[in-house]
Short mmCIF file of C-alpha atoms in Angstrom, two decimals:
data_model
loop_
_atom_site.label_atom_id
_atom_site.label_comp_id
_atom_site.label_asym_id
_atom_site.label_seq_id
_atom_site.Cartn_x
_atom_site.Cartn_y
_atom_site.Cartn_z
CA UNK W 211 82.09 86.95 77.52
CA UNK W 212 81.20 90.49 77.94
CA UNK W 213 83.71 93.38 77.69
CA UNK W 214 84.71 94.75 81.11
CA UNK W 215 83.71 98.40 81.61
CA UNK W 216 85.72 98.86 84.41
CA UNK W 217 88.32 97.01 86.77
CA UNK W 218 88.58 97.05 90.45
CA UNK W 219 91.80 96.14 92.45
CA UNK W 220 90.73 94.96 95.94
CA UNK W 221 93.89 92.81 96.50
CA UNK W 222 95.08 92.94 100.16
CA UNK W 223 91.58 94.14 101.28
CA UNK W 224 89.49 92.29 103.83
CA UNK W 225 85.70 92.12 103.57
CA UNK W 226 83.69 94.07 103.68
CA UNK W 227 86.07 96.61 101.89
CA UNK W 228 85.92 94.94 98.62
CA UNK W 229 82.33 94.66 98.65
CA UNK W 230 81.99 98.28 99.74
CA UNK W 231 84.32 99.47 96.82
CA UNK W 232 82.44 97.20 94.32
CA UNK W 233 79.19 98.79 95.12
CA UNK W 234 80.70 102.23 94.63
CA UNK W 235 82.18 101.21 91.17
CA UNK W 236 78.93 99.77 90.08
CA UNK W 237 77.10 102.95 91.05
CA UNK W 238 79.06 104.49 88.30
CA UNK W 239 78.49 102.13 85.58
CA UNK W 240 75.44 101.83 83.12
CA UNK W 241 73.06 98.92 83.19
CA UNK W 242 74.54 95.84 81.59
CA UNK W 243 77.98 96.90 82.08
CA UNK W 244 80.61 94.41 83.67
CA UNK W 245 82.85 95.28 86.63
CA UNK W 246 85.88 93.02 86.96
CA UNK W 247 87.03 92.76 90.67
CA UNK W 248 90.51 91.19 91.90
CA UNK W 249 90.53 90.26 95.48
CA UNK W 250 92.58 88.19 97.83
CA UNK W 251 90.36 87.66 100.81
CA UNK W 252 88.96 83.96 100.79
CA UNK W 253 85.70 85.36 102.17
CA UNK W 254 85.02 87.19 99.10
CA UNK W 255 83.74 84.34 97.06
CA UNK W 256 80.78 83.90 99.53
CA UNK W 257 80.33 87.71 100.02
CA UNK W 258 80.14 88.49 96.31
CA UNK W 259 77.65 85.85 95.55
CA UNK W 260 75.61 87.13 98.56
CA UNK W 261 76.01 90.68 97.46
CA UNK W 262 74.80 89.88 93.76
CA UNK W 263 71.78 88.01 94.96
CA UNK W 264 70.93 90.77 97.48
CA UNK W 265 71.50 93.57 94.89
CA UNK W 266 70.14 92.01 91.76
CA UNK W 267 73.29 92.13 89.87
CA UNK W 268 74.51 89.15 88.12
CA UNK W 269 77.65 87.32 89.11
CA UNK W 270 78.89 86.34 85.57
CA UNK W 271 82.04 84.41 86.74
CA UNK W 272 84.02 83.67 89.76
CA UNK W 273 87.57 82.25 89.34
CA UNK W 274 90.39 81.63 91.62
CA UNK W 275 93.96 81.75 90.48
CA UNK W 276 96.48 80.68 93.01
CA UNK W 277 95.76 82.94 96.09
CA UNK W 278 93.60 85.67 93.95
CA UNK W 279 90.00 85.62 93.08
CA UNK W 280 88.54 87.37 90.15
CA UNK W 281 84.87 88.16 89.89
CA UNK W 282 82.83 89.46 86.71
CA UNK W 283 79.66 91.47 87.79
CA UNK W 284 77.25 92.66 85.30
CA UNK W 285 75.21 95.59 86.76
CA UNK W 286 71.44 95.08 86.38
#
């Protein structure tokens, strides 16, 4: 597992806000660094998958724990 360079708390936000905040956070990372995002919007699962495919970033993992989702995104 890759070390997380930055964590983003997007809990309580509805899409597209978690995506927009993740995009802004990724802009501040170096290539290969990992952003960890915590979200509560169930739509974020589909949205982060599509976001990573569209931007060329790697969705390293997508996990659900109770009503919270955690995404690991590697900047490419």
